[in-house]
PDB file of C-alpha atoms in Angstrom:
ATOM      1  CA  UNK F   1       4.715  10.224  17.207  1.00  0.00           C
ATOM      2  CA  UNK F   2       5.296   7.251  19.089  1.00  0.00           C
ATOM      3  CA  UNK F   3       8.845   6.929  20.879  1.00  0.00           C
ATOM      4  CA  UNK F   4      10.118   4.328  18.541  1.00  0.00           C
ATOM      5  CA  UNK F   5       8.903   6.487  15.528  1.00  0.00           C
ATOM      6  CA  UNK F   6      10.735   9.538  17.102  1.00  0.00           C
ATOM      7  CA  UNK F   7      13.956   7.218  17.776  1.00  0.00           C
ATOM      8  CA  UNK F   8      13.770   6.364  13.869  1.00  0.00           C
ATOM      9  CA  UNK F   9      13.408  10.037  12.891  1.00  0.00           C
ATOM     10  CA  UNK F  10      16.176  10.940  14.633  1.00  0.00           C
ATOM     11  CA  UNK F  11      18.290   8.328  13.178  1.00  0.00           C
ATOM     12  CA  UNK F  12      17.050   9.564   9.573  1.00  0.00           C
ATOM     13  CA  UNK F  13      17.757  12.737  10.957  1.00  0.00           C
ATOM     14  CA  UNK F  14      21.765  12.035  11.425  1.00  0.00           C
ATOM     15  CA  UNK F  15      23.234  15.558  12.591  1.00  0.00           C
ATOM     16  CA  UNK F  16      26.486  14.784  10.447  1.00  0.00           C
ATOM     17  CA  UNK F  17      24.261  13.797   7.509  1.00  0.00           C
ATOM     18  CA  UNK F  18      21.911  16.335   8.061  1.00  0.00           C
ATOM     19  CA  UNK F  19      25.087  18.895   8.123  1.00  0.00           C
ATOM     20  CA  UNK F  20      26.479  17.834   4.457  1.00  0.00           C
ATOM     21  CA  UNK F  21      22.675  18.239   3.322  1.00  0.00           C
ATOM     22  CA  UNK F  22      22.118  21.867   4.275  1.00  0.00           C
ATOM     23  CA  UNK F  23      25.797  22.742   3.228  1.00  0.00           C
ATOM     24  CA  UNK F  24      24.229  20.690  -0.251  1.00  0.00           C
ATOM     25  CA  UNK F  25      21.297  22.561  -0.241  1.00  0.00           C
ATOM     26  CA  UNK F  26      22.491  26.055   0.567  1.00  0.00           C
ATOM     27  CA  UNK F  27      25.077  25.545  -2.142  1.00  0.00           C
ATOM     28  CA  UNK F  28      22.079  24.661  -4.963  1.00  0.00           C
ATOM     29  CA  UNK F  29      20.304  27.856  -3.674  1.00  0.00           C
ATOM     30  CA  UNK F  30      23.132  30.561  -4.087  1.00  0.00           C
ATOM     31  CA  UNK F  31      24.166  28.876  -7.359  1.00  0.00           C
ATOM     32  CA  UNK F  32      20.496  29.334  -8.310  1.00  0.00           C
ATOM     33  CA  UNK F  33      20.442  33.295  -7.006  1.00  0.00           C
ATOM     34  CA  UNK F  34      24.097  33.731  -9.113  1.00  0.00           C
ATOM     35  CA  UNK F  35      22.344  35.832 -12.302  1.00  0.00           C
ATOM     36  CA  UNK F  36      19.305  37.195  -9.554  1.00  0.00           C
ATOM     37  CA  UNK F  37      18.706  40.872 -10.712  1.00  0.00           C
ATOM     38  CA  UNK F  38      17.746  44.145  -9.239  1.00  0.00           C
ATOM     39  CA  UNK F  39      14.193  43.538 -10.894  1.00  0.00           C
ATOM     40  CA  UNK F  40      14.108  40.165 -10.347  1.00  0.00           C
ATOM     41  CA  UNK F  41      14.513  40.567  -6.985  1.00  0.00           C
ATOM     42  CA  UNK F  42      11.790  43.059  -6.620  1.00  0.00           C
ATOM     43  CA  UNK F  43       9.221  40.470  -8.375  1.00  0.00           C
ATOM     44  CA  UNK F  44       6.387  38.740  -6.451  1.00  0.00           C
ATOM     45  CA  UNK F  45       7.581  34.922  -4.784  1.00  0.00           C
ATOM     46  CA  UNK F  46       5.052  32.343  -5.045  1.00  0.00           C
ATOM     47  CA  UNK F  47       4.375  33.498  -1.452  1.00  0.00           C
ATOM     48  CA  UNK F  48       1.318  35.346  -1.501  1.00  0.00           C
ATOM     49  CA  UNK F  49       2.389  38.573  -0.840  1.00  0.00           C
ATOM     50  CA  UNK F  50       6.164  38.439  -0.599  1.00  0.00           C
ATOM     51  CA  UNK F  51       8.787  39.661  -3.217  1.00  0.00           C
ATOM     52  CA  UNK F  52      11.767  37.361  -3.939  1.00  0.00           C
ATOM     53  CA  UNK F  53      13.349  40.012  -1.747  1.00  0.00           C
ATOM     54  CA  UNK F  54      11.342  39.188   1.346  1.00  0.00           C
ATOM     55  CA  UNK F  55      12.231  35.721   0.669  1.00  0.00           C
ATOM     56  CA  UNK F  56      15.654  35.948   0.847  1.00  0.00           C
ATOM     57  CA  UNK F  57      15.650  37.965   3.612  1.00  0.00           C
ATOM     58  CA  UNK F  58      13.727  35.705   5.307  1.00  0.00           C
ATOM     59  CA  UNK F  59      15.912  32.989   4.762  1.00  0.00           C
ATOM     60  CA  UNK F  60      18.578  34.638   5.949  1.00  0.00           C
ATOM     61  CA  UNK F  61      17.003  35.896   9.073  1.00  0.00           C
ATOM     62  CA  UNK F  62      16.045  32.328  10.048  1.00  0.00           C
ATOM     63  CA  UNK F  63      19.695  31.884   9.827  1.00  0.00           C
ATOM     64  CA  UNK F  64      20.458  33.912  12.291  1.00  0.00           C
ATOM     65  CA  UNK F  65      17.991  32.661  14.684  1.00  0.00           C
ATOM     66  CA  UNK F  66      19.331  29.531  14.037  1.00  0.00           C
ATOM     67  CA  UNK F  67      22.569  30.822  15.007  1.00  0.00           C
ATOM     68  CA  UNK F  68      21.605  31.963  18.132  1.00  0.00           C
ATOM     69  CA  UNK F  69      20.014  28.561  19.247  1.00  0.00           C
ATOM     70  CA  UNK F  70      23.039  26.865  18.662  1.00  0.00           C
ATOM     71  CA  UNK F  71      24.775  29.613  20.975  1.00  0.00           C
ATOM     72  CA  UNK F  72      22.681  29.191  23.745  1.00  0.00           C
ATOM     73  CA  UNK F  73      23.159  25.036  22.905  1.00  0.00           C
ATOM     74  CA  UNK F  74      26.690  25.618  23.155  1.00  0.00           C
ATOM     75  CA  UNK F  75      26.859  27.753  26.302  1.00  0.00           C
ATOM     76  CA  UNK F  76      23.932  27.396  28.094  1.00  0.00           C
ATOM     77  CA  UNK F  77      23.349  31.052  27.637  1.00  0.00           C
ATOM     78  CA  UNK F  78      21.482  33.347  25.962  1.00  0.00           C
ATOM     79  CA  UNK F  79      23.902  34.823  23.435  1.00  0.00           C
ATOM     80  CA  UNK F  80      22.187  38.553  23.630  1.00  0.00           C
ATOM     81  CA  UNK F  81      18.817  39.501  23.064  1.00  0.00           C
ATOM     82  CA  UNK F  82      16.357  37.850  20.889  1.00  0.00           C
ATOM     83  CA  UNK F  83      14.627  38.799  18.185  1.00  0.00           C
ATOM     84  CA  UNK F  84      10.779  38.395  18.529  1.00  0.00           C
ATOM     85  CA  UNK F  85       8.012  38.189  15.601  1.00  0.00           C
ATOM     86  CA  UNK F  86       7.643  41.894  15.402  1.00  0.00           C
ATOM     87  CA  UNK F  87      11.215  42.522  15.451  1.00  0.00           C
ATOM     88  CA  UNK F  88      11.425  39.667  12.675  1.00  0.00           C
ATOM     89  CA  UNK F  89       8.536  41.523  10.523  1.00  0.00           C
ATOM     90  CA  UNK F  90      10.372  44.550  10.656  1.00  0.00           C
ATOM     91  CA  UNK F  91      13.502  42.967   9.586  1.00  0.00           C
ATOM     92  CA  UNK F  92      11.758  41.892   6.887  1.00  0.00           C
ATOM     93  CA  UNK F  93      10.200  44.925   5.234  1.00  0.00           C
ATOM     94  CA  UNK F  94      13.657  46.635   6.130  1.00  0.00           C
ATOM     95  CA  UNK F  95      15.491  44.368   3.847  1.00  0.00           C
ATOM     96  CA  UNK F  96      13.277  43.114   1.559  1.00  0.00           C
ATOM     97  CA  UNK F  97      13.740  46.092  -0.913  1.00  0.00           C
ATOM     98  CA  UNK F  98      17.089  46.075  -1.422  1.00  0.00           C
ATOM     99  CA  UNK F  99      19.795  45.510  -4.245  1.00  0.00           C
ATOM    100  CA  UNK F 100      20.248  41.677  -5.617  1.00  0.00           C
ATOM    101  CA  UNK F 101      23.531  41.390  -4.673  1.00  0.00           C
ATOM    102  CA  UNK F 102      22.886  42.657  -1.387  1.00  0.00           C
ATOM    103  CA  UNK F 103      20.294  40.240  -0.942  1.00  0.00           C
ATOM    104  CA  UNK F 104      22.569  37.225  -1.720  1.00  0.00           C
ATOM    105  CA  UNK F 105      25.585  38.603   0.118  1.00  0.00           C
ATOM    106  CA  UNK F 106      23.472  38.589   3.122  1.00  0.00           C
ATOM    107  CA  UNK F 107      22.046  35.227   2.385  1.00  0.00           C
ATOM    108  CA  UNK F 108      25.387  33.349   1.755  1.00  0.00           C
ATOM    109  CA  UNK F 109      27.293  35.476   5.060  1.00  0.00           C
ATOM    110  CA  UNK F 110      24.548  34.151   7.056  1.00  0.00           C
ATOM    111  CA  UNK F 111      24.548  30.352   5.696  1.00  0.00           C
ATOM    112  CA  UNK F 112      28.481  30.412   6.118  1.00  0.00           C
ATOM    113  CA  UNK F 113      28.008  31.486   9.748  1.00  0.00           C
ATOM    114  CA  UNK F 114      25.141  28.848  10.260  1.00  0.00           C
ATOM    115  CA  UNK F 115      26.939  25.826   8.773  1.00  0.00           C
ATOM    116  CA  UNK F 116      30.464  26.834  10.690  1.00  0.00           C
ATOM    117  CA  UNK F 117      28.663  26.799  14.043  1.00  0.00           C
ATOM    118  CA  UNK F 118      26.603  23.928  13.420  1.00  0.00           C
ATOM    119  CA  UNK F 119      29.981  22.095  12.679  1.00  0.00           C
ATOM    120  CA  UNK F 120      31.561  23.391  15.701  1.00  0.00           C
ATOM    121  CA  UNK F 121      28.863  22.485  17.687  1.00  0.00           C
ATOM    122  CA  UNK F 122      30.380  19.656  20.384  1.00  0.00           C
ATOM    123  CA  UNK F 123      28.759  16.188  19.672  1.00  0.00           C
ATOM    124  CA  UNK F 124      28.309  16.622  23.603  1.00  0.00           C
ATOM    125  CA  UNK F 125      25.265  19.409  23.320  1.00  0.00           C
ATOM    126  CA  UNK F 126      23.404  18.089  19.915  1.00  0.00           C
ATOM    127  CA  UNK F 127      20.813  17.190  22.462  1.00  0.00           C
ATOM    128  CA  UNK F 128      20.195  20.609  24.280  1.00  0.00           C
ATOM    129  CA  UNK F 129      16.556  21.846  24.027  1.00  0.00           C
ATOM    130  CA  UNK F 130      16.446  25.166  22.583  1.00  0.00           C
ATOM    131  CA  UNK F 131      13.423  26.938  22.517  1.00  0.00           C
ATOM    132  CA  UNK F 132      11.214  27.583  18.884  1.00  0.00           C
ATOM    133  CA  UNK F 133      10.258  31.032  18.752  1.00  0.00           C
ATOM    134  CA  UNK F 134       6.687  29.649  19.073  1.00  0.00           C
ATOM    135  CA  UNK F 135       7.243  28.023  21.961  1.00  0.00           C
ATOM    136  CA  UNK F 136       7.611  24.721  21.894  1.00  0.00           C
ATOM    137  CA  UNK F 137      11.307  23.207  21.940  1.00  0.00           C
ATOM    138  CA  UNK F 138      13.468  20.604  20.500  1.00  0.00           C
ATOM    139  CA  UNK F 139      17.536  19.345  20.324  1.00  0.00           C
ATOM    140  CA  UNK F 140      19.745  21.694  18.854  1.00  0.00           C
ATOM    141  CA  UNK F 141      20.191  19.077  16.289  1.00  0.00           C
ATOM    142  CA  UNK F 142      17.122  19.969  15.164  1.00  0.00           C
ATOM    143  CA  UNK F 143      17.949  23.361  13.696  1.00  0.00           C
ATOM    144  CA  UNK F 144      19.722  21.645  10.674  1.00  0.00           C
ATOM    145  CA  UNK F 145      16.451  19.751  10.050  1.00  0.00           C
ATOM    146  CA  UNK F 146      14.504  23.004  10.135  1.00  0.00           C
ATOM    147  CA  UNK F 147      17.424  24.818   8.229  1.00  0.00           C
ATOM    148  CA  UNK F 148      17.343  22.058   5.866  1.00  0.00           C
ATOM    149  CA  UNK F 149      13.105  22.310   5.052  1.00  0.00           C
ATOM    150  CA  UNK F 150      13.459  26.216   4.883  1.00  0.00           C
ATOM    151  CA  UNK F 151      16.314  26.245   1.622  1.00  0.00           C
ATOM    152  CA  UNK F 152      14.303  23.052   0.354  1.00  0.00           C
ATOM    153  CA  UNK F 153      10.788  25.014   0.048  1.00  0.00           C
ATOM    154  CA  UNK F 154      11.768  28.777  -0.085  1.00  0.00           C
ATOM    155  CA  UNK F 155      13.779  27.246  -3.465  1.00  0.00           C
ATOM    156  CA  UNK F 156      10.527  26.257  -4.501  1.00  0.00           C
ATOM    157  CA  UNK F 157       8.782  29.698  -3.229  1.00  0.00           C
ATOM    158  CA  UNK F 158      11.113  31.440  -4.986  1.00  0.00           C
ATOM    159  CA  UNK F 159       9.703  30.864  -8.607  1.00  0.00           C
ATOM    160  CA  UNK F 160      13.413  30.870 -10.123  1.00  0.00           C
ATOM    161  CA  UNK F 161      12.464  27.311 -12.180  1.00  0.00           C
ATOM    162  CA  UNK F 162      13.292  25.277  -9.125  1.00  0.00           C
ATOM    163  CA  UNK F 163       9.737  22.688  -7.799  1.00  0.00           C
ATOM    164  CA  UNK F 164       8.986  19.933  -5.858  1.00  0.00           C
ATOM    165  CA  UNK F 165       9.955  17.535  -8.315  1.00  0.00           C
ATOM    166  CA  UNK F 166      14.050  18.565  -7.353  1.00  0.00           C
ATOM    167  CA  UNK F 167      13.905  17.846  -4.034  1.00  0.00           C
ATOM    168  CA  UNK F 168      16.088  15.383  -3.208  1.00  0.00           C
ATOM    169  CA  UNK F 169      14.353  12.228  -2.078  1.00  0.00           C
ATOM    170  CA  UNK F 170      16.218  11.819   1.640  1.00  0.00           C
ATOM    171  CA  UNK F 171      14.591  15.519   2.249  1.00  0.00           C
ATOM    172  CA  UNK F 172      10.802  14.592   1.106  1.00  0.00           C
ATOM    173  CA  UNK F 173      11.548  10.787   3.020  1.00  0.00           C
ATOM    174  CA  UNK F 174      12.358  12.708   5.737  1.00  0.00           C
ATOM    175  CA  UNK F 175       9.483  15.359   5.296  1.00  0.00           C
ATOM    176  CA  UNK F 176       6.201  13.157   4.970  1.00  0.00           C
ATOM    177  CA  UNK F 177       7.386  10.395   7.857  1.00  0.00           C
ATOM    178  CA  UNK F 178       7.333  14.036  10.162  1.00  0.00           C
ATOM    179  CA  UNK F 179       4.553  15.571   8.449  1.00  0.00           C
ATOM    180  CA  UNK F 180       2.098  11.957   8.877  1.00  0.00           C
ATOM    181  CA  UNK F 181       3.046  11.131  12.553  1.00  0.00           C
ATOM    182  CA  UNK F 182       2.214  15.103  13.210  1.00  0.00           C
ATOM    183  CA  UNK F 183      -1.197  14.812  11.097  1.00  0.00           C
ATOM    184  CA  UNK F 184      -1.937  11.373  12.734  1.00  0.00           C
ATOM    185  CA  UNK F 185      -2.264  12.817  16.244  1.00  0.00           C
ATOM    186  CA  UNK F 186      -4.459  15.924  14.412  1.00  0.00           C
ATOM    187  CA  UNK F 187      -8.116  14.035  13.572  1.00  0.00           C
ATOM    188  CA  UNK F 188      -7.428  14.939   9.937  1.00  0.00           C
ATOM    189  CA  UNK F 189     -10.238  13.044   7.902  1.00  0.00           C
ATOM    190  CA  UNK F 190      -7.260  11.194   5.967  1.00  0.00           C
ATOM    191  CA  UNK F 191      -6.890   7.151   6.100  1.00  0.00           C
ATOM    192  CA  UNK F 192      -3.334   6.741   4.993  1.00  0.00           C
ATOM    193  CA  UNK F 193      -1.100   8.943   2.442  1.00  0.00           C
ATOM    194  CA  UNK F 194       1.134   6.305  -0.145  1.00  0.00           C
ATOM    195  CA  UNK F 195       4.474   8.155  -1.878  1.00  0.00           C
ATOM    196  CA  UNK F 196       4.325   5.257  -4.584  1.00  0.00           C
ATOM    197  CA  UNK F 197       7.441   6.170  -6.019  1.00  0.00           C
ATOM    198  CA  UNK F 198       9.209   5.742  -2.874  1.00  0.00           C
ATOM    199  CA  UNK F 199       7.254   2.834  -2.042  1.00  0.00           C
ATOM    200  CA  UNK F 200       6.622   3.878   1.516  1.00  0.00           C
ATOM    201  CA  UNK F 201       2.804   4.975   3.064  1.00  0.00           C
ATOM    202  CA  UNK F 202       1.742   5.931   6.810  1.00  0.00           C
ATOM    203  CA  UNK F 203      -1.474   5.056   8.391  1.00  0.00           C
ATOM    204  CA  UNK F 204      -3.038   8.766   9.265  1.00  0.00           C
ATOM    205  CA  UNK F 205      -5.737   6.655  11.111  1.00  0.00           C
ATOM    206  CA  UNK F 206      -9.037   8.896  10.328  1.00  0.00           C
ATOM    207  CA  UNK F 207     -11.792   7.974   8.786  1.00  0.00           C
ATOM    208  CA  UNK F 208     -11.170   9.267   5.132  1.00  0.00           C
ATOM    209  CA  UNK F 209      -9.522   8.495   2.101  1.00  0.00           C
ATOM    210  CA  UNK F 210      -6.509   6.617   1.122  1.00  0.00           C
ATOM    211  CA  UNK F 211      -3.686   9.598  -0.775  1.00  0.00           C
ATOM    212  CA  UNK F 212      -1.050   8.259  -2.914  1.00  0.00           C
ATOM    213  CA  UNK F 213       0.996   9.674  -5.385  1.00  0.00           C
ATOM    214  CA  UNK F 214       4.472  10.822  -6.199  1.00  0.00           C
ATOM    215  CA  UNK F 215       6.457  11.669  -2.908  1.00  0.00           C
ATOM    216  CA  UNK F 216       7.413  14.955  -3.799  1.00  0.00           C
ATOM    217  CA  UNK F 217       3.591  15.672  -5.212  1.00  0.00           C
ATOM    218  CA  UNK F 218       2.237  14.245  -1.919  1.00  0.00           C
ATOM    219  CA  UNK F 219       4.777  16.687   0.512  1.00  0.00           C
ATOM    220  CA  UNK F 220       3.869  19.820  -1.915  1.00  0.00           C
ATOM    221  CA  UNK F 221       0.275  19.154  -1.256  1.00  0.00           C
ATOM    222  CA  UNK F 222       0.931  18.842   2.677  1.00  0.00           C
ATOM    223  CA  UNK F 223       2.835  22.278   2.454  1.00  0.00           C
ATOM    224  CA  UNK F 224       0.130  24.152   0.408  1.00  0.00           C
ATOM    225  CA  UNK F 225       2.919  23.840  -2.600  1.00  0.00           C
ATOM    226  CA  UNK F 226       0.696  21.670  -4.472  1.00  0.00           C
ATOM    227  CA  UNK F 227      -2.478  20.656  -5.600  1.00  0.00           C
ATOM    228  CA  UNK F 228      -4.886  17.741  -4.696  1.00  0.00           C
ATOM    229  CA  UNK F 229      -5.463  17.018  -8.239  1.00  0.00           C
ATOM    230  CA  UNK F 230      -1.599  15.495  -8.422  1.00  0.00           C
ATOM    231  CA  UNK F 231      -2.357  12.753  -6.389  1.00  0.00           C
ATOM    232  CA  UNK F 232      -5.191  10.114  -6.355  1.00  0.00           C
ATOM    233  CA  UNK F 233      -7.475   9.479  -3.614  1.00  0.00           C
ATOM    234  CA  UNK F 234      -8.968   6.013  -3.458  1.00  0.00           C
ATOM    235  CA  UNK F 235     -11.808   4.839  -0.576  1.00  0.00           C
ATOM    236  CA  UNK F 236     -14.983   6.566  -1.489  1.00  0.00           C
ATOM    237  CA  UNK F 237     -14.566   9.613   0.711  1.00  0.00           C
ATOM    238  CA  UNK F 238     -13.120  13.095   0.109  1.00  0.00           C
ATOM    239  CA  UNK F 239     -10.128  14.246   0.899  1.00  0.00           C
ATOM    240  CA  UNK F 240      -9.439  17.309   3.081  1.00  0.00           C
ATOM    241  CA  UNK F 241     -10.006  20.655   1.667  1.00  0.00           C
ATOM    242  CA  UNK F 242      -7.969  22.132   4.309  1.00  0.00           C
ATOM    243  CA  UNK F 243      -5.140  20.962   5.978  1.00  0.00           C
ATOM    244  CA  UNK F 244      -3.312  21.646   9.048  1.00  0.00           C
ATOM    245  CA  UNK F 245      -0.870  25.136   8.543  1.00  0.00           C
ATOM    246  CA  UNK F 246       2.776  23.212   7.448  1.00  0.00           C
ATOM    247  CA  UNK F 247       5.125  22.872   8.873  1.00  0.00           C
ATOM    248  CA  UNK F 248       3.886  21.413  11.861  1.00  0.00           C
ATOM    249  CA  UNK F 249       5.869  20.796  15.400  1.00  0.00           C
ATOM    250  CA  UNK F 250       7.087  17.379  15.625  1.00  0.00           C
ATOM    251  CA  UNK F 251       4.761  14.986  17.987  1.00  0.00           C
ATOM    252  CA  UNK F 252       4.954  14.662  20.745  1.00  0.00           C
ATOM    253  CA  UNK F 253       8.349  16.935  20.717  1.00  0.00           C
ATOM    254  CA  UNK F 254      10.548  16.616  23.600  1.00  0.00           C
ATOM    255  CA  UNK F 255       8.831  18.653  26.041  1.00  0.00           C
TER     256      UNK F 255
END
């Protein structure tokens, strides 16, 4: 990603407006988990391997890490000790079996917490880097963007009648301009990608096909949410069987 293509991501990327979208988009998701039950919550996600319960638990797990970036954003200091993958994984199994409501409850507690410190984060340290867990890092800004993508898919994930076609169309904008600058930079055997619908398209720059379809089509195939066979490809040449693991780290990040 070129500076001038970060400098117009981040302007997409408006921490206000990215603040009423995850507040918008944390709202669809409990209103969608209102009639989750016991059983429900016990059956298989559209993750392979993962019950609705591990999603949720997920979800609100990332919250919490979330949380604690914007602490150390906001102080400058680590606000306690950090949870690492493992401790994450075990999190997970610990609270993936447990009662619907229980589920939720911890879901919306840790949204409410994410979205009030977000908002209380001064204007003055939306640009601290914070560190991803895997490594790389980014403005605490950021962590609405990635708060934002996580309720967007994990809706999806969650098999509850919710797909890609109810995204909204800022998020899936948004989504693909990230997803092709990161892809670009990759050597992925792709020409250019076309949402027609949204009548934008971004040169990929390999030698491959041309991918165009609906946006939201286009963004569930990047995310292994979708299949190929939703979009056309045009130029003679295959498209990828594989793509890079989504999401990816922005390019070239901020260091």
């Amino acid at each position: 990603m070129s500076e001038l293509e970060r400098s117009e991501l981040e302007r997409a990327l408006d921490p206000d407006g990215l603040l009423a979208e995850v507040r918008a988009s944390a709202a669809r998701l409990c209103a969608d988990l209102a009639p989750l039950t016991d059983r429900q919550a016990r059956e298989p996600s559209l993750l392979p391997g993962w019950s609705r319960g591990h999603l949720l638990t997920h979800l609100a797990r990332s919250a919490d890490a979330y949380r604690w970036m914007l602490a150390l954003a906001r102080t400058g200091r680590a606000p306690g000790p950090r949870a690492d993958a493992a401790e994450l994984d075990r999190q997970l199994r610990a609270g993936a079996g447990r009662a619907a409501g229980a589920l939720v409850a911890d879901l919306r507690d840790s949204l409410d917490g994410l979205l009030r410190d977000a908002a209380e984060l001064p204007a003055g340290r939306r640009d601290v880097l914070v560190p991803a867990l895997a490594g790389w890092r980014h403005p605490a800004w950021y962590l609405l963007w990635r708060a934002w993508r996580e309720l967007e898919v994990h809706a999806v994930d969650l098999g509850l009648g919710r797909g890609p076609a109810d995204w909204p169309a800022a998020f899936v904008r948004a989504a693909l301009a990230e997803t092709a600058a990161a892809l670009a930079v990759r050597a992925v055997p792709l020409a250019r990608v076309e949402a027609e619908d949204l009548g934008l398209g971004w040169a990929i720059g390999g030698t491959g096909p041309v991918v165009s379809g609906p946006g939201h089509a286009l963004l569930a195939w990047f995310a292994g949410r979708g299949p190929l066979a939703a979009l056309r490809v045009d130029g003679g040449l295959p498209a990828p069987a594989v793509l890079p693991a989504w999401p990816l780290p922005p390019v070239p990040g901020w260091g």
